[in-house]
PDB file of C-alpha atoms in Angstrom:
ATOM      1  CA  MET A 801      41.069  34.551  58.980  1.00  0.00           C
ATOM      2  CA  SER A 802      42.458  38.041  58.457  1.00  0.00           C
ATOM      3  CA  ALA A 803      41.689  40.537  61.209  1.00  0.00           C
ATOM      4  CA  ASP A 804      41.887  43.474  58.797  1.00  0.00           C
ATOM      5  CA  THR A 805      38.484  44.195  57.251  1.00  0.00           C
ATOM      6  CA  ASP A 806      36.530  47.230  56.158  1.00  0.00           C
ATOM      7  CA  LEU A 807      33.878  46.414  58.747  1.00  0.00           C
ATOM      8  CA  ASP A 808      34.519  47.501  62.333  1.00  0.00           C
ATOM      9  CA  ALA A 809      32.742  45.925  65.289  1.00  0.00           C
ATOM     10  CA  ASP A 810      29.914  48.473  65.255  1.00  0.00           C
ATOM     11  CA  ASP A 811      29.245  47.896  61.537  1.00  0.00           C
ATOM     12  CA  THR A 812      29.104  44.128  62.052  1.00  0.00           C
ATOM     13  CA  ALA A 813      26.768  44.440  65.015  1.00  0.00           C
ATOM     14  CA  ALA A 814      24.463  46.667  62.973  1.00  0.00           C
ATOM     15  CA  VAL A 815      23.721  43.941  60.414  1.00  0.00           C
ATOM     16  CA  ASP A 816      20.329  42.375  61.141  1.00  0.00           C
ATOM     17  CA  THR A 817      20.585  38.678  60.299  1.00  0.00           C
ATOM     18  CA  SER A 818      17.338  37.582  61.920  1.00  0.00           C
ATOM     19  CA  ASP A 819      15.685  37.043  58.531  1.00  0.00           C
ATOM     20  CA  TYR A 820      18.677  35.248  56.973  1.00  0.00           C
ATOM     21  CA  GLY A 821      18.674  31.661  55.916  1.00  0.00           C
ATOM     22  CA  THR A 822      21.682  29.346  56.343  1.00  0.00           C
ATOM     23  CA  LEU A 823      24.328  28.165  53.911  1.00  0.00           C
ATOM     24  CA  TYR A 824      24.800  24.433  54.442  1.00  0.00           C
ATOM     25  CA  VAL A 825      27.764  22.631  52.896  1.00  0.00           C
ATOM     26  CA  VAL A 826      26.396  19.092  52.803  1.00  0.00           C
ATOM     27  CA  GLY A 827      28.495  15.950  52.531  1.00  0.00           C
ATOM     28  CA  ILE A 828      26.453  13.195  50.921  1.00  0.00           C
ATOM     29  CA  GLY A 829      29.097  10.499  51.305  1.00  0.00           C
ATOM     30  CA  PRO A 830      29.395   8.191  48.299  1.00  0.00           C
ATOM     31  CA  GLY A 831      26.092   9.640  47.138  1.00  0.00           C
ATOM     32  CA  LEU A 832      23.605   6.780  47.231  1.00  0.00           C
ATOM     33  CA  PRO A 833      20.766   7.127  49.756  1.00  0.00           C
ATOM     34  CA  GLY A 834      21.978   4.319  52.021  1.00  0.00           C
ATOM     35  CA  GLY A 835      25.329   6.031  52.525  1.00  0.00           C
ATOM     36  CA  MET A 836      23.948   9.426  53.556  1.00  0.00           C
ATOM     37  CA  THR A 837      23.395  10.618  57.088  1.00  0.00           C
ATOM     38  CA  GLN A 838      19.847  11.488  58.100  1.00  0.00           C
ATOM     39  CA  ARG A 839      20.992  15.051  58.754  1.00  0.00           C
ATOM     40  CA  ALA A 840      22.251  15.385  55.172  1.00  0.00           C
ATOM     41  CA  LYS A 841      18.961  14.069  53.786  1.00  0.00           C
ATOM     42  CA  ASP A 842      16.902  16.411  55.945  1.00  0.00           C
ATOM     43  CA  VAL A 843      18.908  19.479  54.945  1.00  0.00           C
ATOM     44  CA  VAL A 844      18.714  18.706  51.211  1.00  0.00           C
ATOM     45  CA  ARG A 845      14.992  17.892  51.344  1.00  0.00           C
ATOM     46  CA  THR A 846      14.039  21.126  53.097  1.00  0.00           C
ATOM     47  CA  ALA A 847      16.475  23.576  51.471  1.00  0.00           C
ATOM     48  CA  ASP A 848      15.073  26.369  49.333  1.00  0.00           C
ATOM     49  CA  CYS A 849      17.967  25.967  46.904  1.00  0.00           C
ATOM     50  CA  VAL A 850      20.168  22.914  46.264  1.00  0.00           C
ATOM     51  CA  VAL A 851      23.468  23.344  44.417  1.00  0.00           C
ATOM     52  CA  ALA A 852      24.701  20.008  43.059  1.00  0.00           C
ATOM     53  CA  SER A 853      26.407  18.469  40.036  1.00  0.00           C
ATOM     54  CA  ASN A 854      24.405  16.339  37.627  1.00  0.00           C
ATOM     55  CA  LEU A 855      25.832  13.145  39.144  1.00  0.00           C
ATOM     56  CA  TYR A 856      24.929  14.170  42.702  1.00  0.00           C
ATOM     57  CA  GLN A 857      21.467  15.261  41.589  1.00  0.00           C
ATOM     58  CA  GLU A 858      20.952  11.790  40.151  1.00  0.00           C
ATOM     59  CA  PHE A 859      21.989  10.190  43.444  1.00  0.00           C
ATOM     60  CA  LEU A 860      19.707  12.460  45.448  1.00  0.00           C
ATOM     61  CA  ARG A 861      16.672  11.668  43.286  1.00  0.00           C
ATOM     62  CA  ARG A 862      17.008   7.908  43.808  1.00  0.00           C
ATOM     63  CA  ASP A 863      15.070   7.864  47.075  1.00  0.00           C
ATOM     64  CA  GLY A 864      13.216  11.138  46.831  1.00  0.00           C
ATOM     65  CA  THR A 865      15.748  13.222  48.761  1.00  0.00           C
ATOM     66  CA  LEU A 866      15.235  15.406  45.706  1.00  0.00           C
ATOM     67  CA  PRO A 867      11.959  14.929  43.783  1.00  0.00           C
ATOM     68  CA  PRO A 868      12.063  13.490  40.248  1.00  0.00           C
ATOM     69  CA  GLU A 869      13.167  16.048  37.692  1.00  0.00           C
ATOM     70  CA  GLY A 870      10.206  17.867  36.192  1.00  0.00           C
ATOM     71  CA  SER A 871       7.721  16.341  38.649  1.00  0.00           C
ATOM     72  CA  GLY A 872       6.667  19.673  40.107  1.00  0.00           C
ATOM     73  CA  GLU A 873       6.598  18.148  43.608  1.00  0.00           C
ATOM     74  CA  ARG A 874       8.670  20.952  45.131  1.00  0.00           C
ATOM     75  CA  PRO A 875       7.924  24.057  43.053  1.00  0.00           C
ATOM     76  CA  ASP A 876       9.348  26.183  45.871  1.00  0.00           C
ATOM     77  CA  GLN A 877      12.736  24.429  45.724  1.00  0.00           C
ATOM     78  CA  GLU A 878      15.281  25.411  43.081  1.00  0.00           C
ATOM     79  CA  VAL A 879      17.986  22.951  42.020  1.00  0.00           C
ATOM     80  CA  VAL A 880      21.066  24.587  40.510  1.00  0.00           C
ATOM     81  CA  ARG A 881      23.612  22.642  38.478  1.00  0.00           C
ATOM     82  CA  SER A 882      27.138  22.908  39.836  1.00  0.00           C
ATOM     83  CA  THR A 883      30.255  22.580  37.671  1.00  0.00           C
ATOM     84  CA  MET A 884      33.959  22.961  38.449  1.00  0.00           C
ATOM     85  CA  GLY A 885      34.169  26.226  36.537  1.00  0.00           C
ATOM     86  CA  ARG A 886      31.299  27.874  38.432  1.00  0.00           C
ATOM     87  CA  GLN A 887      32.305  27.225  42.049  1.00  0.00           C
ATOM     88  CA  VAL A 888      33.239  30.833  42.859  1.00  0.00           C
ATOM     89  CA  GLU A 889      30.175  32.251  41.099  1.00  0.00           C
ATOM     90  CA  LEU A 890      27.843  29.829  42.883  1.00  0.00           C
ATOM     91  CA  ALA A 891      29.357  30.574  46.294  1.00  0.00           C
ATOM     92  CA  ARG A 892      28.694  34.275  45.809  1.00  0.00           C
ATOM     93  CA  GLU A 893      25.171  33.551  44.622  1.00  0.00           C
ATOM     94  CA  ALA A 894      24.618  31.409  47.724  1.00  0.00           C
ATOM     95  CA  PHE A 895      25.623  34.298  50.004  1.00  0.00           C
ATOM     96  CA  GLU A 896      22.984  36.519  48.395  1.00  0.00           C
ATOM     97  CA  ARG A 897      20.312  33.842  48.587  1.00  0.00           C
ATOM     98  CA  VAL A 898      20.981  33.386  52.306  1.00  0.00           C
ATOM     99  CA  ARG A 899      20.735  37.138  52.852  1.00  0.00           C
ATOM    100  CA  ASP A 900      17.370  36.998  51.084  1.00  0.00           C
ATOM    101  CA  GLY A 901      16.167  34.432  53.618  1.00  0.00           C
ATOM    102  CA  GLU A 902      16.828  31.183  51.725  1.00  0.00           C
ATOM    103  CA  ASP A 903      18.374  28.022  53.109  1.00  0.00           C
ATOM    104  CA  VAL A 904      20.959  26.842  50.573  1.00  0.00           C
ATOM    105  CA  ALA A 905      22.376  23.291  50.467  1.00  0.00           C
ATOM    106  CA  HIS A 906      25.716  23.280  48.637  1.00  0.00           C
ATOM    107  CA  VAL A 907      26.299  19.576  47.962  1.00  0.00           C
ATOM    108  CA  SER A 908      29.725  17.982  48.263  1.00  0.00           C
ATOM    109  CA  GLY A 909      30.577  14.339  47.703  1.00  0.00           C
ATOM    110  CA  GLY A 910      32.137  12.465  50.595  1.00  0.00           C
ATOM    111  CA  ASP A 911      32.797  14.850  53.463  1.00  0.00           C
ATOM    112  CA  PRO A 912      33.077  18.597  52.786  1.00  0.00           C
ATOM    113  CA  ASN A 913      36.266  18.767  54.858  1.00  0.00           C
ATOM    114  CA  VAL A 914      38.041  15.942  53.017  1.00  0.00           C
ATOM    115  CA  TYR A 915      38.958  17.500  49.649  1.00  0.00           C
ATOM    116  CA  GLY A 916      35.389  18.789  49.475  1.00  0.00           C
ATOM    117  CA  LYS A 917      33.876  22.262  49.207  1.00  0.00           C
ATOM    118  CA  SER A 918      33.968  23.636  52.734  1.00  0.00           C
ATOM    119  CA  ASP A 919      37.278  25.482  52.394  1.00  0.00           C
ATOM    120  CA  LEU A 920      36.105  27.236  49.202  1.00  0.00           C
ATOM    121  CA  VAL A 921      33.005  28.556  50.960  1.00  0.00           C
ATOM    122  CA  TYR A 922      35.043  29.998  53.823  1.00  0.00           C
ATOM    123  CA  LEU A 923      37.682  31.456  51.492  1.00  0.00           C
ATOM    124  CA  MET A 924      34.971  33.141  49.428  1.00  0.00           C
ATOM    125  CA  ALA A 925      33.287  34.440  52.582  1.00  0.00           C
ATOM    126  CA  GLU A 926      36.640  35.928  53.599  1.00  0.00           C
ATOM    127  CA  GLU A 927      37.274  37.471  50.182  1.00  0.00           C
ATOM    128  CA  ASP A 928      33.775  38.959  49.978  1.00  0.00           C
ATOM    129  CA  GLU A 929      33.715  39.922  53.681  1.00  0.00           C
ATOM    130  CA  ALA A 930      30.545  37.873  54.022  1.00  0.00           C
ATOM    131  CA  TYR A 931      30.930  37.574  57.794  1.00  0.00           C
ATOM    132  CA  ASP A 932      27.200  38.029  58.236  1.00  0.00           C
ATOM    133  CA  VAL A 933      26.316  34.780  56.401  1.00  0.00           C
ATOM    134  CA  PRO A 934      25.615  31.754  58.667  1.00  0.00           C
ATOM    135  CA  ILE A 935      27.572  28.697  57.457  1.00  0.00           C
ATOM    136  CA  GLU A 936      27.048  25.131  58.686  1.00  0.00           C
ATOM    137  CA  ILE A 937      29.002  22.035  57.589  1.00  0.00           C
ATOM    138  CA  VAL A 938      27.047  18.773  57.424  1.00  0.00           C
ATOM    139  CA  PRO A 939      29.502  15.839  57.518  1.00  0.00           C
ATOM    140  CA  GLY A 940      29.425  12.803  55.253  1.00  0.00           C
ATOM    141  CA  VAL A 941      31.162   9.456  54.788  1.00  0.00           C
ATOM    142  CA  THR A 942      34.515   9.851  53.038  1.00  0.00           C
ATOM    143  CA  ALA A 943      35.890   7.636  50.272  1.00  0.00           C
ATOM    144  CA  ALA A 944      38.548   6.479  52.742  1.00  0.00           C
ATOM    145  CA  LEU A 945      35.957   5.356  55.288  1.00  0.00           C
ATOM    146  CA  GLY A 946      33.615   3.866  52.677  1.00  0.00           C
ATOM    147  CA  GLY A 947      36.472   2.023  50.984  1.00  0.00           C
ATOM    148  CA  ALA A 948      37.825   0.769  54.295  1.00  0.00           C
ATOM    149  CA  ALA A 949      34.415  -0.637  55.206  1.00  0.00           C
ATOM    150  CA  ASN A 950      34.433  -2.693  52.007  1.00  0.00           C
ATOM    151  CA  LEU A 951      37.882  -4.032  52.852  1.00  0.00           C
ATOM    152  CA  GLY A 952      37.381  -4.935  56.493  1.00  0.00           C
ATOM    153  CA  ALA A 953      39.396  -3.085  59.151  1.00  0.00           C
ATOM    154  CA  PRO A 954      42.446  -1.550  57.449  1.00  0.00           C
ATOM    155  CA  LEU A 955      42.184   1.850  59.205  1.00  0.00           C
ATOM    156  CA  SER A 956      41.939   0.596  62.778  1.00  0.00           C
ATOM    157  CA  ASN A 957      45.363   2.060  63.558  1.00  0.00           C
ATOM    158  CA  ASP A 958      46.788   5.491  62.676  1.00  0.00           C
ATOM    159  CA  PHE A 959      46.199   6.518  59.069  1.00  0.00           C
ATOM    160  CA  CYS A 960      46.358   9.553  56.805  1.00  0.00           C
ATOM    161  CA  THR A 961      44.909  10.672  53.485  1.00  0.00           C
ATOM    162  CA  ILE A 962      47.009  12.248  50.719  1.00  0.00           C
ATOM    163  CA  SER A 963      45.700  13.713  47.475  1.00  0.00           C
ATOM    164  CA  LEU A 964      47.822  13.225  44.360  1.00  0.00           C
ATOM    165  CA  SER A 965      46.248  16.212  42.632  1.00  0.00           C
ATOM    166  CA  GLU A 966      48.788  18.890  41.705  1.00  0.00           C
ATOM    167  CA  LYS A 967      46.122  21.549  41.229  1.00  0.00           C
ATOM    168  CA  TRP A 968      46.894  23.223  44.561  1.00  0.00           C
ATOM    169  CA  ARG A 969      50.426  21.988  45.381  1.00  0.00           C
ATOM    170  CA  GLY A 970      53.466  20.785  43.493  1.00  0.00           C
ATOM    171  CA  TRP A 971      54.743  17.255  43.228  1.00  0.00           C
ATOM    172  CA  GLU A 972      57.702  18.039  45.519  1.00  0.00           C
ATOM    173  CA  GLU A 973      55.324  18.749  48.409  1.00  0.00           C
ATOM    174  CA  ILE A 974      53.224  15.671  47.656  1.00  0.00           C
ATOM    175  CA  GLU A 975      56.355  13.508  47.569  1.00  0.00           C
ATOM    176  CA  GLU A 976      57.524  14.920  50.906  1.00  0.00           C
ATOM    177  CA  LYS A 977      54.190  14.030  52.518  1.00  0.00           C
ATOM    178  CA  LEU A 978      54.209  10.533  51.028  1.00  0.00           C
ATOM    179  CA  ARG A 979      57.696   9.864  52.339  1.00  0.00           C
ATOM    180  CA  ALA A 980      56.906  11.221  55.795  1.00  0.00           C
ATOM    181  CA  ALA A 981      53.727   9.131  56.010  1.00  0.00           C
ATOM    182  CA  ALA A 982      55.567   5.973  54.964  1.00  0.00           C
ATOM    183  CA  ILE A 983      58.396   6.506  57.427  1.00  0.00           C
ATOM    184  CA  SER A 984      55.961   7.319  60.245  1.00  0.00           C
ATOM    185  CA  GLY A 985      54.064   4.057  59.867  1.00  0.00           C
ATOM    186  CA  PHE A 986      50.721   5.470  58.763  1.00  0.00           C
ATOM    187  CA  VAL A 987      48.308   3.471  56.668  1.00  0.00           C
ATOM    188  CA  VAL A 988      48.084   5.745  53.628  1.00  0.00           C
ATOM    189  CA  PHE A 989      44.891   6.331  51.680  1.00  0.00           C
ATOM    190  CA  LEU A 990      45.569   7.984  48.316  1.00  0.00           C
ATOM    191  CA  TYR A 991      42.985  10.188  46.586  1.00  0.00           C
ATOM    192  CA  ASN A 992      42.996  11.296  42.916  1.00  0.00           C
ATOM    193  CA  CYS A 993      44.867   8.184  41.847  1.00  0.00           C
ATOM    194  CA  TRP A 994      44.093   8.762  38.192  1.00  0.00           C
ATOM    195  CA  ARG A 995      46.875  11.370  38.362  1.00  0.00           C
ATOM    196  CA  ASP A 996      50.230   9.548  38.055  1.00  0.00           C
ATOM    197  CA  TYR A 997      49.669   7.183  40.959  1.00  0.00           C
ATOM    198  CA  GLU A 998      52.724   5.195  39.832  1.00  0.00           C
ATOM    199  CA  ARG A 999      54.998   8.001  41.026  1.00  0.00           C
ATOM    200  CA  ALA A1000      53.411   7.875  44.466  1.00  0.00           C
ATOM    201  CA  ILE A1001      53.881   4.110  44.655  1.00  0.00           C
ATOM    202  CA  GLU A1002      57.572   4.483  43.751  1.00  0.00           C
ATOM    203  CA  VAL A1003      58.090   6.885  46.652  1.00  0.00           C
ATOM    204  CA  LEU A1004      56.273   4.635  49.117  1.00  0.00           C
ATOM    205  CA  ARG A1005      58.287   1.606  47.975  1.00  0.00           C
ATOM    206  CA  GLU A1006      61.495   3.404  48.937  1.00  0.00           C
ATOM    207  CA  GLU A1007      60.351   3.469  52.566  1.00  0.00           C
ATOM    208  CA  ARG A1008      58.020   0.477  52.869  1.00  0.00           C
ATOM    209  CA  ALA A1009      58.431  -3.233  52.087  1.00  0.00           C
ATOM    210  CA  ASP A1010      57.017  -4.579  48.825  1.00  0.00           C
ATOM    211  CA  HIS A1011      55.022  -7.301  50.578  1.00  0.00           C
ATOM    212  CA  VAL A1012      52.729  -4.938  52.530  1.00  0.00           C
ATOM    213  CA  PRO A1013      49.089  -5.281  51.469  1.00  0.00           C
ATOM    214  CA  VAL A1014      47.543  -2.711  49.146  1.00  0.00           C
ATOM    215  CA  ALA A1015      43.968  -2.288  47.928  1.00  0.00           C
ATOM    216  CA  ILE A1016      42.653  -0.518  44.832  1.00  0.00           C
ATOM    217  CA  VAL A1017      39.141   0.809  45.470  1.00  0.00           C
ATOM    218  CA  ASN A1018      36.753   2.120  42.821  1.00  0.00           C
ATOM    219  CA  ASP A1019      33.545   4.071  43.509  1.00  0.00           C
ATOM    220  CA  ALA A1020      33.306   2.995  47.138  1.00  0.00           C
ATOM    221  CA  GLY A1021      29.691   2.895  48.266  1.00  0.00           C
ATOM    222  CA  ARG A1022      28.262   3.634  44.812  1.00  0.00           C
ATOM    223  CA  GLY A1023      27.485   0.148  43.535  1.00  0.00           C
ATOM    224  CA  ASP A1024      27.033   0.400  39.778  1.00  0.00           C
ATOM    225  CA  ALA A1025      25.933   4.052  39.918  1.00  0.00           C
ATOM    226  CA  GLY A1026      29.362   5.691  39.788  1.00  0.00           C
ATOM    227  CA  ARG A1027      31.707   6.537  36.942  1.00  0.00           C
ATOM    228  CA  ASN A1028      33.702   3.289  36.866  1.00  0.00           C
ATOM    229  CA  VAL A1029      32.596   1.057  33.981  1.00  0.00           C
ATOM    230  CA  ASP A1030      32.908  -2.036  36.190  1.00  0.00           C
ATOM    231  CA  GLY A1031      30.960  -0.479  39.037  1.00  0.00           C
ATOM    232  CA  GLU A1032      32.116  -0.612  42.655  1.00  0.00           C
ATOM    233  CA  THR A1033      35.205  -2.827  42.923  1.00  0.00           C
ATOM    234  CA  HIS A1034      38.124  -3.500  45.209  1.00  0.00           C
ATOM    235  CA  THR A1035      41.306  -5.412  44.438  1.00  0.00           C
ATOM    236  CA  ILE A1036      43.763  -6.613  47.095  1.00  0.00           C
ATOM    237  CA  THR A1037      47.404  -6.876  46.041  1.00  0.00           C
ATOM    238  CA  THR A1038      50.811  -5.785  47.392  1.00  0.00           C
ATOM    239  CA  LEU A1039      52.887  -2.632  47.216  1.00  0.00           C
ATOM    240  CA  GLY A1040      55.352  -4.351  44.911  1.00  0.00           C
ATOM    241  CA  GLU A1041      52.660  -5.509  42.487  1.00  0.00           C
ATOM    242  CA  VAL A1042      50.011  -2.771  42.568  1.00  0.00           C
ATOM    243  CA  THR A1043      51.173  -1.106  39.337  1.00  0.00           C
ATOM    244  CA  GLU A1044      50.653  -4.435  37.559  1.00  0.00           C
ATOM    245  CA  HIS A1045      46.926  -3.890  38.094  1.00  0.00           C
ATOM    246  CA  ASP A1046      46.815  -0.592  36.214  1.00  0.00           C
ATOM    247  CA  GLU A1047      43.545  -1.541  34.507  1.00  0.00           C
ATOM    248  CA  LYS A1048      41.876  -1.618  37.939  1.00  0.00           C
ATOM    249  CA  VAL A1049      42.594   2.067  38.593  1.00  0.00           C
ATOM    250  CA  GLY A1050      39.348   3.124  37.004  1.00  0.00           C
ATOM    251  CA  GLY A1051      39.341   6.899  36.816  1.00  0.00           C
ATOM    252  CA  MET A1052      38.255   9.721  39.109  1.00  0.00           C
ATOM    253  CA  GLY A1053      36.537   7.379  41.569  1.00  0.00           C
ATOM    254  CA  ALA A1054      39.704   5.326  42.139  1.00  0.00           C
ATOM    255  CA  SER A1055      41.598   5.355  45.429  1.00  0.00           C
ATOM    256  CA  ILE A1056      44.459   3.263  46.755  1.00  0.00           C
ATOM    257  CA  LEU A1057      44.999   2.096  50.326  1.00  0.00           C
ATOM    258  CA  VAL A1058      48.582   1.234  51.283  1.00  0.00           C
ATOM    259  CA  GLY A1059      48.964  -0.817  54.444  1.00  0.00           C
ATOM    260  CA  THR A1060      51.873  -1.100  56.878  1.00  0.00           C
ATOM    261  CA  HIS A1061      53.996  -4.000  58.101  1.00  0.00           C
ATOM    262  CA  GLU A1062      51.187  -4.669  60.608  1.00  0.00           C
ATOM    263  CA  THR A1063      48.397  -4.867  58.015  1.00  0.00           C
ATOM    264  CA  GLU A1064      47.292  -8.436  57.338  1.00  0.00           C
ATOM    265  CA  VAL A1065      45.215 -10.162  54.690  1.00  0.00           C
ATOM    266  CA  TRP A1066      42.477 -11.959  56.619  1.00  0.00           C
ATOM    267  CA  GLU A1067      40.378 -14.616  54.891  1.00  0.00           C
ATOM    268  CA  ASN A1068      37.128 -16.334  55.697  1.00  0.00           C
ATOM    269  CA  ASP A1069      34.499 -18.193  53.700  1.00  0.00           C
ATOM    270  CA  HIS A1070      33.381 -14.923  52.134  1.00  0.00           C
ATOM    271  CA  GLY A1071      36.656 -13.668  50.743  1.00  0.00           C
ATOM    272  CA  GLU A1072      39.705 -11.584  51.599  1.00  0.00           C
ATOM    273  CA  HIS A1073      39.782  -8.665  54.007  1.00  0.00           C
ATOM    274  CA  LEU A1074      42.450  -6.275  55.277  1.00  0.00           C
ATOM    275  CA  VAL A1075      43.073  -5.764  58.995  1.00  0.00           C
ATOM    276  CA  THR A1076      45.490  -3.328  60.633  1.00  0.00           C
ATOM    277  CA  PRO A1077      45.497  -4.152  64.370  1.00  0.00           C
ATOM    278  CA  ARG A1078      45.126  -1.263  66.762  1.00  0.00           C
ATOM    279  CA  GLY A1079      48.231  -2.390  68.623  1.00  0.00           C
ATOM    280  CA  GLY A1080      47.820  -5.757  70.270  1.00  0.00           C
ATOM    281  CA  ARG A1081      47.217  -8.924  68.313  1.00  0.00           C
ATOM    282  CA  ASP A1082      45.378 -10.734  71.090  1.00  0.00           C
ATOM    283  CA  VAL A1083      41.814 -10.129  72.228  1.00  0.00           C
ATOM    284  CA  ASP A1084      43.136  -9.976  75.785  1.00  0.00           C
ATOM    285  CA  ASP A1085      44.857  -6.707  74.860  1.00  0.00           C
ATOM    286  CA  PHE A1086      41.488  -4.971  74.415  1.00  0.00           C
TER     287      PHE A1086
END
């Protein structure tokens, strides 16, 4: 954070925050009640104001974390619809609500720190010099962790996540990260795969063998409640053949896990799983 502000130490100390609420940035994981932490549920249930998209509101109403719309069960709680175009406006509004004594739950899918909303809140607090506003991050299950759980144990060794979105960085930087991750032997979990994922696969194939296992994951942890028309799915294939399954990359909820030379397809009576050993391949190594 910048050290240059219009508030000196005496000005900051003079602000009485004893009657303030708290701004919570709440990760609700995949979104369904079973995938949320108890802390996330408690914060959303008790907040004076909940900021959430229509989809997240629907998830939160499934088990009463939020009351049914129009039920009147929590007349003292305001639910505000969040959209991509209103993020800055809603952050500023949240600062004022907290100063007025409200607890505000700003809902983020997955974990707020993994391509979520936590950085925006801090950047806005810096821009508006809102150093007086208490901010707390409530963690949630990420798409990478939820998807890995469906697949078995593919992240048991070193791994990284890379977003293919070019909204904040150019393709040259994304390509550099992909190449470095492949060379370094990380299991790579790709976010925003609806954006030209084929280009990312081409880069990874230059540094990693075509036979390494790959999984396409859609709406991890959301069952049939997400955006994918086929509901929650996962498809195991290889790096050389993943682009042949283009129809499985089902939109904004799609992610791709790329294994390493150590990742194995493990089968039992219940289907295929992916396992990346931590190091040793014998139980005596543990």
